């Protein structure tokens, strides 16, 4: 029995202890049983092992046939150069090594009822056998985005009201003196800039993957057009005031609105050339990148 073998091993060993002694014991028994099976096979043919006249390769083939088929009480056998048998499962509990179950290699059965219950660290569930990797997309904070969208919509509504007032009362003296048509360009530029904020906050969660590159292109076109209209119109008006007040000869110098529109048109033309070249040479595309891993504290034992 295993207990008798363990006692005899402890009696005969000279101080050294090897945890592989059981494997050696089973291996020797497997060799002995294989040789015995070969002898029995030869006796069946009225042949002694000393009279075995076949080649060495033939003998080895017969020997290994019985070796790999060897089984004996315990239950232990060798299969594909591996020792198959029952494995005792133990765990340290309260400073002692206790049995928690058995695993049968022959039937591939795990029995945790033959022993004390397993004590898992951190709770009743077993720990994970691998690192759990959860891939999450970095998204725009929905609350912040909603607040900004509301503010932008209010800005668009307010700008639209100013646009209606500027068009309706364009012949009023104060509005007429401030170049109402340039004011319209400034208001339209502000509306486009507010719209670009909404577009810049959109990510792939609000639209499909196919349409996302078009959203990226719209961001650039709307933002640059809005900034150029608003800044270009204000720059033109400022330039006209500068030209009038720096007139040394104090001549009556009139700068028509169409000249100011031409300045804004030049700025817009530069934007169109730059954006068109950009779209042709290096068009927008969607690319997903993996960021730095973050260790979560939700799954710690």
C-alpha positions as a printed NumPy array, in Angstrom:
array([[  0.   ,   0.   ,   0.   ],
       [  1.135,   3.623,  -0.35 ],
       [  1.449,   3.906,   3.434],
       [  3.722,   0.859,   3.631],
       [  5.857,   2.123,   0.767],
       [  6.181,   5.549,   2.393],
       [  7.261,   3.969,   5.677],
       [  9.838,   1.732,   3.969],
       [ 11.214,   4.655,   1.968],
       [ 11.662,   6.766,   5.09 ],
       [ 13.39 ,   3.822,   6.774],
       [ 15.892,   3.192,   3.98 ],
       [ 16.743,   6.735,   2.895],
       [ 19.917,   8.246,   4.319],
       [ 18.815,  11.733,   5.225],
       [ 18.046,  12.896,   1.709],
       [ 14.468,  13.232,   0.583],
       [ 13.357,  13.445,  -3.031],
       [  9.835,  14.342,  -3.959],
       [ 10.259,  12.288,  -7.126],
       [ 10.785,   8.954,  -5.346],
       [  7.219,   7.891,  -6.097],
       [  7.766,   8.412,  -9.808],
       [ 10.935,   6.314,  -9.703],
       [  9.123,   3.564,  -7.817],
       [  6.295,   3.466, -10.355],
       [  8.777,   3.588, -13.229],
       [ 10.711,   0.589, -11.933],
       [  7.489,  -1.337, -11.505],
       [  6.497,  -0.444, -15.063],
       [  9.839,  -1.76 , -16.355],
       [  9.474,  -4.949, -14.328],
       [  5.949,  -5.581, -15.55 ],
       [  6.99 ,  -4.922, -19.14 ],
       [  9.877,  -7.396, -18.952],
       [  7.565,  -9.924, -17.292],
       [  5.029,  -9.468, -20.091],
       [  7.75 , -10.08 , -22.694],
       [  8.816, -13.274, -20.893],
       [  5.212, -14.498, -20.762],
       [  4.857, -13.73 , -24.455],
       [  7.997, -15.75 , -25.283],
       [  6.889, -18.669, -23.097],
       [  3.685, -18.828, -25.058],
       [  5.857, -19.533, -28.101],
       [  8.025, -22.056, -26.172],
       [ 10.947, -19.61 , -26.281],
       [ 13.189, -18.428, -23.46 ],
       [ 14.411, -14.885, -23.273],
       [ 17.998, -16.162, -23.52 ],
       [ 17.046, -17.866, -26.78 ],
       [ 15.418, -14.749, -28.2  ],
       [ 17.274, -14.456, -31.511],
       [ 15.45 , -11.543, -33.131],
       [ 17.086,  -8.175, -33.655],
       [ 17.398,  -5.585, -30.92 ],
       [ 14.848,  -3.311, -32.62 ],
       [ 12.285,  -6.11 , -32.635],
       [ 12.864,  -6.76 , -28.938],
       [ 12.539,  -3.081, -28.133],
       [  9.315,  -2.789, -30.107],
       [  7.81 ,  -5.683, -28.157],
       [  9.144,  -4.273, -24.889],
       [  7.758,  -0.763, -25.464],
       [  4.414,  -2.208, -26.519],
       [  3.998,  -3.783, -23.102],
       [  5.64 ,  -0.827, -21.339],
       [  3.133,   1.735, -22.569],
       [  0.284,  -0.692, -21.896],
       [  1.463,  -1.408, -18.358],
       [ -1.043,  -0.744, -15.597],
       [ -0.959,  -1.865, -11.996],
       [ -2.692,  -1.34 ,  -8.721],
       [ -2.763,   2.209,  -7.667],
       [ -4.14 ,   3.017, -10.411],
       [ -1.091,   4.202, -12.363],
       [ -0.1  ,   3.834, -15.994],
       [  2.199,   5.482, -18.536],
       [  0.695,   7.147, -21.578],
       [  2.679,   9.152, -24.169],
       [  5.703,   9.348, -21.896],
       [  3.606,  10.719, -19.052],
       [  2.678,   9.171, -15.744],
       [ -1.068,   8.836, -15.423],
       [ -2.642,   8.339, -12.021],
       [ -4.415,  10.054,  -9.184],
       [ -3.108,  13.415,  -8.011],
       [ -3.624,  14.556,  -4.447],
       [ -4.552,  18.207,  -4.075],
       [ -3.498,  20.009,  -0.904],
       [ -3.689,  23.52 ,   0.481],
       [ -2.093,  25.35 ,   3.368],
       [ -4.813,  26.289,   5.815],
       [ -3.986,  27.831,   9.184],
       [ -0.342,  26.835,   8.83 ],
       [ -1.058,  23.185,   7.984],
       [ -1.119,  21.24 ,   4.737],
       [ -4.587,  19.692,   4.341],
       [ -6.234,  17.647,   1.633],
       [ -8.814,  19.467,  -0.462],
       [ -9.47 ,  16.979,  -3.262],
       [ -8.208,  14.53 ,  -5.861],
       [ -7.713,  14.574,  -9.607],
       [ -7.916,  11.365, -11.647],
       [ -5.744,  11.619, -14.758],
       [ -7.207,   8.467, -16.268],
       [-10.803,   9.689, -16.261],
       [ -9.984,  13.426, -16.276],
       [-12.212,  13.881, -13.228],
       [-11.744,  16.44 , -10.472],
       [-13.262,  15.561,  -7.104],
       [-13.196,  18.35 ,  -4.517],
       [-15.538,  16.516,  -2.152],
       [-12.737,  14.309,  -0.804],
       [-11.268,  16.775,   1.624],
       [-11.787,  20.067,   3.399],
       [-13.42 ,  23.017,   1.651],
       [-11.067,  25.306,  -0.24 ],
       [-10.373,  28.669,   1.369],
       [-10.026,  31.35 ,  -1.308],
       [ -8.257,  34.583,  -0.57 ],
       [-10.57 ,  37.571,  -0.553],
       [-13.877,  35.728,  -0.575],
       [-15.787,  32.625,  -1.57 ],
       [-14.955,  32.703,  -5.277],
       [-11.704,  31.378,  -6.767],
       [ -9.23 ,  33.942,  -8.117],
       [ -8.909,  34.537, -11.832],
       [ -6.497,  32.262, -13.657],
       [ -5.392,  35.015, -16.038],
       [ -5.271,  38.759, -16.391],
       [ -8.662,  40.039, -17.458],
       [ -8.259,  42.643, -20.19 ],
       [-11.27 ,  44.862, -20.843],
       [-10.993,  47.175, -23.834],
       [-13.033,  50.345, -23.435],
       [-13.278,  53.223, -25.865],
       [-12.364,  56.662, -24.601],
       [-15.548,  58.632, -25.01 ],
       [-16.44 ,  62.275, -24.636],
       [-18.173,  62.899, -21.329],
       [-21.843,  62.923, -22.245],
       [-22.853,  65.406, -19.53 ],
       [-20.207,  67.964, -20.466],
       [-20.972,  67.516, -24.15 ],
       [-24.69 ,  68.043, -23.547],
       [-24.032,  71.251, -21.574],
       [-21.765,  72.614, -24.306],
       [-24.306,  71.711, -26.993],
       [-27.039,  73.56 , -25.092],
       [-24.824,  76.635, -24.748],
       [-23.929,  76.491, -28.435],
       [-27.587,  76.197, -29.449],
       [-28.414,  79.204, -27.262],
       [-25.562,  81.087, -28.916],
       [-26.857,  80.145, -32.373],
       [-30.37 ,  81.286, -31.444],
       [-29.045,  84.586, -30.061],
       [-26.901,  85.138, -33.156],
       [-29.895,  84.389, -35.384],
       [-31.934,  86.998, -33.495],
       [-29.172,  89.557, -34.037],
       [-29.053,  88.614, -37.713],
       [-32.794,  89.184, -38.119],
       [-32.573,  92.528, -36.315],
       [-29.583,  93.568, -38.408],
       [-31.365,  92.731, -41.667],
       [-34.71 ,  94.214, -40.68 ],
       [-33.301,  97.489, -39.362],
       [-30.368,  97.814, -41.748],
       [-31.511, 101.29 , -42.829],
       [-31.43 , 102.66 , -39.304],
       [-28.717, 105.275, -38.897],
       [-26.53 , 103.542, -36.311],
       [-26.818, 100.123, -37.944],
       [-26.228, 101.553, -41.401],
       [-23.075, 103.348, -40.237],
       [-21.685, 100.081, -38.82 ],
       [-21.788,  98.307, -42.223],
       [-24.73 ,  95.907, -41.724],
       [-23.584,  93.55 , -44.489],
       [-20.259,  93.007, -42.778],
       [-22.154,  92.542, -39.525],
       [-24.095,  89.778, -41.245],
       [-20.824,  88.064, -42.163],
       [-19.655,  88.303, -38.55 ],
       [-22.922,  86.798, -37.288],
       [-22.834,  83.976, -39.855],
       [-19.226,  83.288, -38.876],
       [-20.251,  83.07 , -35.207],
       [-23.077,  80.652, -36.066],
       [-20.639,  78.417, -37.979],
       [-18.154,  78.545, -35.099],
       [-20.862,  77.517, -32.615],
       [-21.785,  74.655, -34.963],
       [-18.161,  73.503, -35.118],
       [-18.162,  73.05 , -31.333],
       [-21.014,  70.545, -31.677],
       [-19.158,  68.716, -34.45 ],
       [-15.871,  68.663, -32.533],
       [-17.542,  66.955, -29.567],
       [-18.99 ,  64.125, -31.641],
       [-17.176,  60.792, -31.505],
       [-17.752,  57.39 , -33.079],
       [-20.515,  56.679, -30.559],
       [-22.801,  59.272, -32.144],
       [-22.303,  58.22 , -35.759],
       [-21.286,  55.208, -37.816],
       [-17.698,  54.304, -38.569],
       [-18.289,  54.917, -42.276],
       [-19.576,  58.454, -41.792],
       [-17.035,  59.492, -39.163],
       [-14.367,  60.696, -41.677],
       [-16.99 ,  63.025, -43.181],
       [-17.679,  64.413, -39.71 ],
       [-13.949,  65.09 , -39.313],
       [-13.845,  66.913, -42.647],
       [-16.926,  68.952, -41.711],
       [-15.207,  70.013, -38.472],
       [-12.293,  71.556, -40.342],
       [-14.395,  73.233, -43.039],
       [-17.02 ,  74.666, -40.678],
       [-14.519,  75.921, -38.08 ],
       [-12.168,  77.563, -40.582],
       [-15.029,  79.1  , -42.565],
       [-16.682,  80.475, -39.43 ],
       [-13.441,  81.91 , -38.072],
       [-12.523,  83.456, -41.432],
       [-15.934,  85.103, -41.882],
       [-16.039,  86.5  , -38.342],
       [-12.407,  87.531, -38.046],
       [-12.104,  88.602, -41.698],
       [-15.125,  90.896, -41.496],
       [-13.925,  92.466, -38.23 ],
       [-10.44 ,  92.841, -39.68 ],
       [-11.849,  94.582, -42.767],
       [-13.885,  97.017, -40.68 ],
       [-10.896,  97.737, -38.465],
       [ -8.72 ,  98.288, -41.513],
       [-11.214, 100.821, -42.937],
       [-11.283, 102.784, -39.671],
       [ -7.489, 102.717, -39.586],
       [ -7.261, 103.953, -43.18 ],
       [ -9.648, 106.847, -42.516],
       [ -8.007, 108.095, -39.331],
       [ -4.454, 107.776, -40.664],
       [ -5.223, 109.883, -43.729],
       [ -2.585, 112.605, -43.386],
       [ -4.007, 114.841, -46.118],
       [ -7.454, 114.684, -44.477],
       [ -9.002, 114.08 , -47.869],
       [-12.443, 112.592, -48.018],
       [-11.594, 108.941, -48.401],
       [-14.429, 106.524, -48.96 ],
       [-13.835, 102.779, -48.803],
       [-16.834, 100.961, -50.188],
       [-18.165,  97.787, -48.626],
       [-17.419,  95.765, -51.746],
       [-13.688,  96.323, -51.162],
       [-14.051,  94.922, -47.673],
       [-15.973,  91.956, -49.081],
       [-13.064,  91.38 , -51.439],
       [-10.69 ,  91.165, -48.469],
       [-12.926,  88.583, -46.795],
       [-13.218,  86.76 , -50.12 ],
       [ -9.43 ,  86.533, -50.385],
       [ -9.263,  85.013, -46.912],
       [-11.98 ,  82.496, -47.818],
       [-10.193,  81.617, -51.045],
       [ -7.014,  80.869, -49.095],
       [ -9.015,  78.614, -46.771],
       [-10.552,  76.756, -49.7  ],
       [ -7.149,  76.215, -51.333],
       [ -5.565,  74.97 , -48.091],
       [ -8.451,  72.654, -47.157],
       [ -8.837,  71.275, -50.684],
       [ -5.125,  70.499, -50.906],
       [ -5.293,  68.878, -47.488],
       [ -8.259,  66.71 , -48.475],
       [ -6.573,  65.564, -51.689],
       [ -3.07 ,  64.929, -50.352],
       [ -3.945,  63.573, -46.903],
       [ -7.681,  62.908, -46.539],
       [ -9.256,  62.27 , -43.16 ],
       [ -9.577,  58.685, -41.945],
       [-10.573,  56.955, -38.754],
       [ -7.88 ,  55.221, -36.702],
       [ -8.217,  53.439, -33.368],
       [ -5.197,  53.529, -31.079],
       [ -4.588,  51.627, -27.868],
       [ -3.828,  53.886, -24.943],
       [ -1.895,  53.241, -21.776],
       [ -3.31 ,  50.342, -19.714],
       [ -5.005,  51.283, -16.47 ],
       [ -5.14 ,  48.84 , -13.551],
       [ -8.646,  48.493, -12.182],
       [ -9.354,  48.025,  -8.485],
       [-12.703,  46.306,  -9.066],
       [-11.242,  42.808,  -9.5  ],
       [ -8.597,  42.831,  -6.79 ],
       [ -8.828,  39.995,  -4.275]])
